[in-house]
Coordinates of C-alpha atoms and ligand atoms in Angstrom, one line a residue:
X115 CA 24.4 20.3 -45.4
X116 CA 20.8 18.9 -46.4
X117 CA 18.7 15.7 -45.9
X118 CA 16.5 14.1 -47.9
X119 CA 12.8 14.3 -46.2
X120 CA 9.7 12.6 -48.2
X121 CA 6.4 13.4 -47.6
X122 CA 2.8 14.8 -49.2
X123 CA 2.4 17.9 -50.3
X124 CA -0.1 20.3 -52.8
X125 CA 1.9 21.9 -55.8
X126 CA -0.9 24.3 -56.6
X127 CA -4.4 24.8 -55.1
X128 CA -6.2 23.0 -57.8
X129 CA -4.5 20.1 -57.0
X130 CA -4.5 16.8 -54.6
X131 CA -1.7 16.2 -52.0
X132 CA 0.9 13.7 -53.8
X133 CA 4.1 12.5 -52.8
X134 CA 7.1 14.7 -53.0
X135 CA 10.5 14.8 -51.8
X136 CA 12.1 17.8 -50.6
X137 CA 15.5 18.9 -49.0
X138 CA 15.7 20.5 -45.4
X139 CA 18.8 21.8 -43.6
X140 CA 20.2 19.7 -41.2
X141 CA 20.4 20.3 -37.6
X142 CA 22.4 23.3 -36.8
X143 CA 23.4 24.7 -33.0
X144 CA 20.0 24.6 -31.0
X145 CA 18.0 22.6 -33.1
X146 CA 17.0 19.1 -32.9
X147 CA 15.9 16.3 -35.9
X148 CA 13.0 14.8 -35.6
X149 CA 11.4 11.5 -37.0
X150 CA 7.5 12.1 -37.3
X151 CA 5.3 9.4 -36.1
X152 CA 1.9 11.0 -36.3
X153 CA 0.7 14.3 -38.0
X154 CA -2.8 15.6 -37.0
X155 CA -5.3 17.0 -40.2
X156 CA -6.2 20.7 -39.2
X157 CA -8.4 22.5 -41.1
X158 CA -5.9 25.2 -41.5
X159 CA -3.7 22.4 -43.9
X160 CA -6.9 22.1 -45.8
X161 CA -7.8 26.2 -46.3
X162 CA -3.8 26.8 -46.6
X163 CA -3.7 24.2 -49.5
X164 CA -6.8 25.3 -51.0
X165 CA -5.1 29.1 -51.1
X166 CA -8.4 30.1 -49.0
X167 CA -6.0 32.8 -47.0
X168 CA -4.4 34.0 -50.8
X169 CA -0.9 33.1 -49.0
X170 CA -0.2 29.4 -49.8
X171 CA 3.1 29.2 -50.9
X172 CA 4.0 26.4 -53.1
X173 CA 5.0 23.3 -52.8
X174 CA 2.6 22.9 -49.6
X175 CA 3.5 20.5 -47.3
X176 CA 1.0 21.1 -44.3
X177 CA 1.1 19.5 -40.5
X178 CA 1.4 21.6 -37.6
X179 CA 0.6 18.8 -35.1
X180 CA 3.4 17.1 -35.1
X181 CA 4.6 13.6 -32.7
X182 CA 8.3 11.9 -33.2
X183 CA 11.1 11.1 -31.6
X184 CA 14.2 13.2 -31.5
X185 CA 17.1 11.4 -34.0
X186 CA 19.6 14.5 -33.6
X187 CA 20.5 17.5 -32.0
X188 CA 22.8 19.8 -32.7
X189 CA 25.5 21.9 -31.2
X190 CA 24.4 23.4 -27.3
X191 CA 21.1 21.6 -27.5
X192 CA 20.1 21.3 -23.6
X193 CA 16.0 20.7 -23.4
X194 CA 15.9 17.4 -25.8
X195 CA 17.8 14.4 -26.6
X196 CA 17.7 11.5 -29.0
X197 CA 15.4 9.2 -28.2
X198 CA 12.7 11.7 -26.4
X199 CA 9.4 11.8 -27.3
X200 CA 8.1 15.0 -28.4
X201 CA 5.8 17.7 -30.3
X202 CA 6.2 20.4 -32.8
X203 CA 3.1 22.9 -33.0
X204 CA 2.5 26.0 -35.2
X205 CA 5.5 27.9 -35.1
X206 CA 8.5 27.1 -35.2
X207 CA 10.4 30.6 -35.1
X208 CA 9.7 34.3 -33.7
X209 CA 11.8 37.7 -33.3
X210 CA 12.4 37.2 -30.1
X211 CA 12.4 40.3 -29.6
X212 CA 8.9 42.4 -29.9
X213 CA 7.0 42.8 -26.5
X214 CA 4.3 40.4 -27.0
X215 CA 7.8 37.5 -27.7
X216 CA 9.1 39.1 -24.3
X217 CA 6.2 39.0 -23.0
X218 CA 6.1 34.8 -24.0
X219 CA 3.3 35.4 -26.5
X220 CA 4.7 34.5 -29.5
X221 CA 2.1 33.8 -31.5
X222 CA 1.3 37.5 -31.4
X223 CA 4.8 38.2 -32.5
X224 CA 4.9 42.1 -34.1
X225 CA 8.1 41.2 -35.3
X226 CA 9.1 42.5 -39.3
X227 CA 8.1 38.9 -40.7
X228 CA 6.0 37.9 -37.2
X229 CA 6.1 34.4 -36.8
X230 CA 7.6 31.8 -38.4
X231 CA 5.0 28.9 -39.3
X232 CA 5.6 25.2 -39.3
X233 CA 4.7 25.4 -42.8
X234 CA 4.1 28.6 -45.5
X235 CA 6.9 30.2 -44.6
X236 CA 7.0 33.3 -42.3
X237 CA 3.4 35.1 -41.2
X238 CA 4.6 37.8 -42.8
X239 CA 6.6 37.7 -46.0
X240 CA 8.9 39.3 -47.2
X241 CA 6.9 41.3 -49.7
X242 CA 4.8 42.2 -46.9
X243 CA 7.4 42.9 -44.2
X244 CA 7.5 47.0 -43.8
X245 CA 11.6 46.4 -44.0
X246 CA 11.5 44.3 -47.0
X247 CA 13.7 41.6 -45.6
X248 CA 12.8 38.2 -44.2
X249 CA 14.6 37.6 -41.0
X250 CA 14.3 33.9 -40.8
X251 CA 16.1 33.4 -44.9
X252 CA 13.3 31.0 -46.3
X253 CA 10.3 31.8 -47.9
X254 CA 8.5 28.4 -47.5
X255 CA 8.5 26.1 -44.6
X256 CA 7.7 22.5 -44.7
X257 CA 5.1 20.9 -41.9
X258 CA 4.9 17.9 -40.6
X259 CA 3.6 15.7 -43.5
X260 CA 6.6 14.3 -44.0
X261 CA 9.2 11.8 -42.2
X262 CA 11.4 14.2 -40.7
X263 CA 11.6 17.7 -39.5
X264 CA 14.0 19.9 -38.3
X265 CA 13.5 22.6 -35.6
X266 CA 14.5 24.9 -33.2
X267 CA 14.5 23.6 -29.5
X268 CA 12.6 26.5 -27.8
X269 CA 9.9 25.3 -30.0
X270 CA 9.9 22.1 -29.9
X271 CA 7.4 20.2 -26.9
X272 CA 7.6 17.5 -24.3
X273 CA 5.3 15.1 -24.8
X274 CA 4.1 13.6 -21.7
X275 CA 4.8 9.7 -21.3
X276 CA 1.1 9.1 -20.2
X277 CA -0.6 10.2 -23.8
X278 CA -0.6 7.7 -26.0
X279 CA 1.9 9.7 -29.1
X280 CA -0.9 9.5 -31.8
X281 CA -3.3 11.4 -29.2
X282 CA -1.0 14.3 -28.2
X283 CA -0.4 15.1 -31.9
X284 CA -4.3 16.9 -31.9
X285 CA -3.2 18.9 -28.5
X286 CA -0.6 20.5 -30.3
X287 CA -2.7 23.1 -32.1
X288 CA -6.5 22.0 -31.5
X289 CA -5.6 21.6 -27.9
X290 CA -3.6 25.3 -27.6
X291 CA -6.2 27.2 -29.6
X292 CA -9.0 26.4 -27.2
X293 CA -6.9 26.0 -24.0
X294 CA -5.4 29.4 -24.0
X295 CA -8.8 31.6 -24.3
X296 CA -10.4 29.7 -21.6
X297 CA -7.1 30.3 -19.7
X298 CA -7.5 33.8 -20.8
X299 CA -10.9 34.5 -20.1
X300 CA -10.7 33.0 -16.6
X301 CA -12.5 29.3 -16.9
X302 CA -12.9 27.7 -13.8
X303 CA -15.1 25.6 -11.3
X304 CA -18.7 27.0 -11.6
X305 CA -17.9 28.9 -15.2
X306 CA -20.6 28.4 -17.5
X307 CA -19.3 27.9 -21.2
X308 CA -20.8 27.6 -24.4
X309 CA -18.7 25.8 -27.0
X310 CA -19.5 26.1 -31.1
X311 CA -19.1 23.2 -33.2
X312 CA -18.1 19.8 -32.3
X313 CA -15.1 18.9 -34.8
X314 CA -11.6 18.8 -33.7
X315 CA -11.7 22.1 -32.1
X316 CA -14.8 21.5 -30.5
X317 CA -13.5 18.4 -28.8
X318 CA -10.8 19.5 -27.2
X319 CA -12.7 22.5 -26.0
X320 CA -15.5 20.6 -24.2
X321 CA -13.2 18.1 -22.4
X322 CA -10.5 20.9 -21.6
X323 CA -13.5 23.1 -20.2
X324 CA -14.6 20.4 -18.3
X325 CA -12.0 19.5 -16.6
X326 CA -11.1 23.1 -15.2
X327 CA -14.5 22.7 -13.3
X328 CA -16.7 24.1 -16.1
X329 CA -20.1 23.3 -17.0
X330 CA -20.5 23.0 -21.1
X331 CA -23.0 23.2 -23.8
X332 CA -22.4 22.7 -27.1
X333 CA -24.2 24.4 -30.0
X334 CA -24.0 22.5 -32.8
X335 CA -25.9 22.3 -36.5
X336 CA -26.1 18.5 -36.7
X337 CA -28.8 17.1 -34.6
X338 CA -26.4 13.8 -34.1
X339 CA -24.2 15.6 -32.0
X340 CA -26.3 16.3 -29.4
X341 CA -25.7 13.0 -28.5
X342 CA -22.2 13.4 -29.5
X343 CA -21.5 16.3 -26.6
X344 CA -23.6 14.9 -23.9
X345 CA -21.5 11.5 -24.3
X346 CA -18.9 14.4 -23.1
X347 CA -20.7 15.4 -19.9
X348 CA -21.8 18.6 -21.8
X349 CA -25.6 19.8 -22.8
X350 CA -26.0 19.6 -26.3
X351 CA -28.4 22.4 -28.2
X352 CA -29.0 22.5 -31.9
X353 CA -28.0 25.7 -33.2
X354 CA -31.2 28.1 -33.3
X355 CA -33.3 26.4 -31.2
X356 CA -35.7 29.7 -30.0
X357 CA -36.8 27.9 -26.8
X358 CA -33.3 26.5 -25.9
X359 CA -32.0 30.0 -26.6
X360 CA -34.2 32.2 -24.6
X361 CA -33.7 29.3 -21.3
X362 CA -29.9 30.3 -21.9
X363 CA -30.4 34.1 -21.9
X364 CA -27.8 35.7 -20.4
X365 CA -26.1 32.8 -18.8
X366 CA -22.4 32.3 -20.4
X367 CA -19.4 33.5 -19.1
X368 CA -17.6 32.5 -22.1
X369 CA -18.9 31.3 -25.6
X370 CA -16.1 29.8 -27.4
X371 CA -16.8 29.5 -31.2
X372 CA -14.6 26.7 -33.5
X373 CA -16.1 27.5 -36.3
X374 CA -13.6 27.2 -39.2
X375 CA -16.1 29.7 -41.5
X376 CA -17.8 32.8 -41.9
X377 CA -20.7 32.6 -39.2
X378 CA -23.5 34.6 -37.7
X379 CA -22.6 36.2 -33.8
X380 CA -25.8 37.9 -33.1
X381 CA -28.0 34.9 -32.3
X382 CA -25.2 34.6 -29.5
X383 CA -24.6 37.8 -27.9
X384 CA -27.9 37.6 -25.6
X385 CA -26.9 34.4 -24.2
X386 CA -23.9 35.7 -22.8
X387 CA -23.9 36.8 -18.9
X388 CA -22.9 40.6 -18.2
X389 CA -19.0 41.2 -19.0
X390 CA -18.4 38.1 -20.7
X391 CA -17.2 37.3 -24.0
X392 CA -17.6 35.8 -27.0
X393 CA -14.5 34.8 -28.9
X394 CA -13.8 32.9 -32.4
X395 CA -10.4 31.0 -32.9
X396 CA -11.5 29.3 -36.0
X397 CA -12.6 32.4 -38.3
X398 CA -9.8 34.0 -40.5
X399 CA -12.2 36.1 -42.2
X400 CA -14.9 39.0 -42.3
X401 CA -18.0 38.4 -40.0
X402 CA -21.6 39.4 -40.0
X403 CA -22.6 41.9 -38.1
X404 CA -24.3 42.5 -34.7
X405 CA -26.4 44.8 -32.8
X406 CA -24.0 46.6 -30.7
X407 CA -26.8 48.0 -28.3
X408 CA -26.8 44.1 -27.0
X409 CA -22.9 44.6 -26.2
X410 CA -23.2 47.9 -24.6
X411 CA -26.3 46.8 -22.3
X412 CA -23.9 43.9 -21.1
X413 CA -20.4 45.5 -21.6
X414 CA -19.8 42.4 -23.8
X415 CA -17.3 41.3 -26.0
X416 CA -16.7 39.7 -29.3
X417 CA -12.9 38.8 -29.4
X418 CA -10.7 36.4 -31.5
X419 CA -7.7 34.7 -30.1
X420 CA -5.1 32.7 -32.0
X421 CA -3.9 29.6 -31.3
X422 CA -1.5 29.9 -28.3
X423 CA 2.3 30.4 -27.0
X424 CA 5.0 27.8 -26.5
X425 CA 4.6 28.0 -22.5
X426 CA 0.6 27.3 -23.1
X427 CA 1.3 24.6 -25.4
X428 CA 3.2 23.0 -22.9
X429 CA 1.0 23.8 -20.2
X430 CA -2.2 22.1 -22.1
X431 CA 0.1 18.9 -22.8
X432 CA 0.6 18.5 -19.0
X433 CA -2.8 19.5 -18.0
X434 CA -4.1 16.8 -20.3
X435 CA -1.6 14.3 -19.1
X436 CA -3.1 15.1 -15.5
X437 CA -6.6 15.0 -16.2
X438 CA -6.2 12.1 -18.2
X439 CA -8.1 14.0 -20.8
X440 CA -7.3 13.2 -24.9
X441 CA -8.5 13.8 -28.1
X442 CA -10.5 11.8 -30.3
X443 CA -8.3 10.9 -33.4
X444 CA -8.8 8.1 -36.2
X445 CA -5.7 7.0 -37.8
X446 CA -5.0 7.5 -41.8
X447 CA -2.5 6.1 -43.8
X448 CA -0.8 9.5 -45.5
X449 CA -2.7 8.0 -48.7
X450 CA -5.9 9.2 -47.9
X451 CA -5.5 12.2 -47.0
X452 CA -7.6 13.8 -50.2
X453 CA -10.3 11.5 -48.8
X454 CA -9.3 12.8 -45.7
X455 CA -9.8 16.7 -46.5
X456 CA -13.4 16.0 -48.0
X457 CA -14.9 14.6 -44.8
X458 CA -13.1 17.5 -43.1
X459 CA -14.8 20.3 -45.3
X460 CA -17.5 18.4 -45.2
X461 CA -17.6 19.0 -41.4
X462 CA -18.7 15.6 -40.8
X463 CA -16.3 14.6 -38.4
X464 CA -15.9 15.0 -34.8
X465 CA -12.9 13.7 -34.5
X466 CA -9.4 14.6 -35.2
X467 CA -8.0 12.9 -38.4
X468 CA -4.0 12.0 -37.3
X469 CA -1.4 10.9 -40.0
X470 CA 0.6 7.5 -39.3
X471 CA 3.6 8.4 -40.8
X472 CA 4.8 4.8 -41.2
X473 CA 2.6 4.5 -43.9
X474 CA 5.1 6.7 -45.9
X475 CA 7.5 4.4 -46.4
X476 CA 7.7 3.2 -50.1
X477 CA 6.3 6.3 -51.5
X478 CA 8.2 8.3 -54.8
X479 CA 8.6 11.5 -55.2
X480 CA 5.5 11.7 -57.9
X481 CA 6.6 15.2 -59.8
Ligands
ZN591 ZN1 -4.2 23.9 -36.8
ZN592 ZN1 8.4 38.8 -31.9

């Protein structure tokens, strides 16, 4: 059995998001139905639309920050019930069975088709998938653009009664992607850690840093936010600032980069301390080069890590309910979410942009 779900989505990726209408399974044993209230912009939803990854399948309906409440669960579902409040992030399926799903890394999953994504389908098709098969039976997912959603409990979050719905939905994937490396690479009280760019990522990253003890700078290109990321409680440097840089030489135990692009490391690599790291979430793509005698001289690193595990996500939910930290979101209507995409490749904004769903109501399927 299906239901109807409506919602936004890109048919090709020349095109705008319009309305669409699309049919998803119903709630089977362990999974739970879920009306969306509030859908965070990523600027994943706008490279995966764009094709920027040469993956997109099509239709694209994109959200992986997802806030509802629970209309149904099916057969043996124990950890939700109707009414709850709670969050969908960026997978919503893994084998299970690898080491690193054992291990409760599944976002590393080394499974045949790895993870299965909110939206696009499985991280590895079937086309790609050594065994030819596609464990999970669907080649396209749809995200949380849309009014409902269906999804297996394991991975499906708790929102915490304290954050305001519309503000958790950014936590669910901005939140994770910077929370687990600074968990990762040890952030605490007295760490000293660099943050680059101040968009959603950015955000998240400065106020979670903070909050485990850390004191932040922000390296940013626009000379406005400066202002923006001492309003934090961080220091604020404008990226390639000689005198700024050499007063930071060596002082970072962890330089966390959100940059969503190709991007220059080497400018970087002297400011970090001996043994620490520098490590991009937002880059899905070949880098520029460095000098590796810098690294060697400081047994540095330049790592990646991507976004984060069920556990963490549920972790950075509750660390933000304590510390009464939340992101900083402006509401849409689902109509402007073209307008929406510009100011986010634009990289104007420093906030998160989160989808009120209600504002789907009336739409048609447009063809
Ligand atoms: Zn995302
Ligand atoms: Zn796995």
């Amino acid at each position: 059995m299906t239901i109807t779900s409506n919602g936004y989505a890109a048919r090709h990726s020349f095109s705008r998001l319009k309305p669409i209408t699309i049919e998803r399974e119903e709630a089977g044993p362990g999974e739970v139905e879920i009306a969306v209230l509030y859908c965070g912009v990523c600027h994943s939803d706008v490279h995966q639309c764009e094709n920027d990854w040469g993956n997109t399948v099509y239709p694209c309906m994109p959200g992986h920050e997802v806030v509802g409440r629970v209309t149904r669960v099916g057969a043996g579902v124990t950890r939700h019930a109707a009414g709850d409040l709670v969050g969908v992030g960026c997978m919503i399926d893994s084998c299970r069975e690898c080491a690193p799903c054992r291990a409760g890394e599944e976002q590393y999953c080394e499974g045949p088709n790895s993870w299965l994504a909110t939206y696009n389908g499985p991280m590895t098709p079937k086309a790609k998938a050594k065994t030819g098969e596609n464990m999970y039976g669907r080649d396209n997912t749809f995200g949380g653009y849309s009014d409902r959603i269906v999804v297996r409990e394991e991975f499906v979050l708790a929102i915490p009664a304290s954050i305001p719905a519309e503000k958790a939905a950014p936590i669910l994937c901005a939140g994770v992607t910077t929370y687990s490396p600074l968990k990762h690479w040890g952030v605490g009280p007295s760490s000293k850690v660099g943050v680059v760019g101040l968009g959603g990522l950015g955000d998240m990253a400065v106020k979670l840093a903070h909050a485990m003890g850390a004191e932040v700078t922000v390296f940013t290109t626009t000379k406005e936010k400066v202002a923006e990321a001492e309003k934090l409680g961080a220091k604020g440097v404008v990226e390639g600032d000689k005198a700024a840089y050499e007063a930071l030489e060596k002082t970072f135990d962890l330089i966390l980069s959100t940059i969503p692009e190709k991007h220059k490391v080497d400018s970087f690599v002297p400011l970090l301390a001996h043994g620490a790291a520098y490590v991009s979430v937002g880059a899905l793509t070949q880098m520029p080069g460095w000098n590796h005698q810098e690294l060697i001289m400081g047994r540095k690193t330049i790592a990646g890590s991507l976004i984060g595990s069920i556990a963490e996500t549920q972790e950075v939910l509750d660390f933000c309910a304590e510390h009464g930290i939340a992101p900083e979101v402006e509401l849409i209507p689902i109509q402007e979410i073209n307008e929406a995409y510009k100011r986010v490749k634009g990289g104007e904004v420093r906030f998160r942009h989160v989808i009120d769903m209600a504002s789907l109501k009336d739409e048609r399927d447009d063809g």
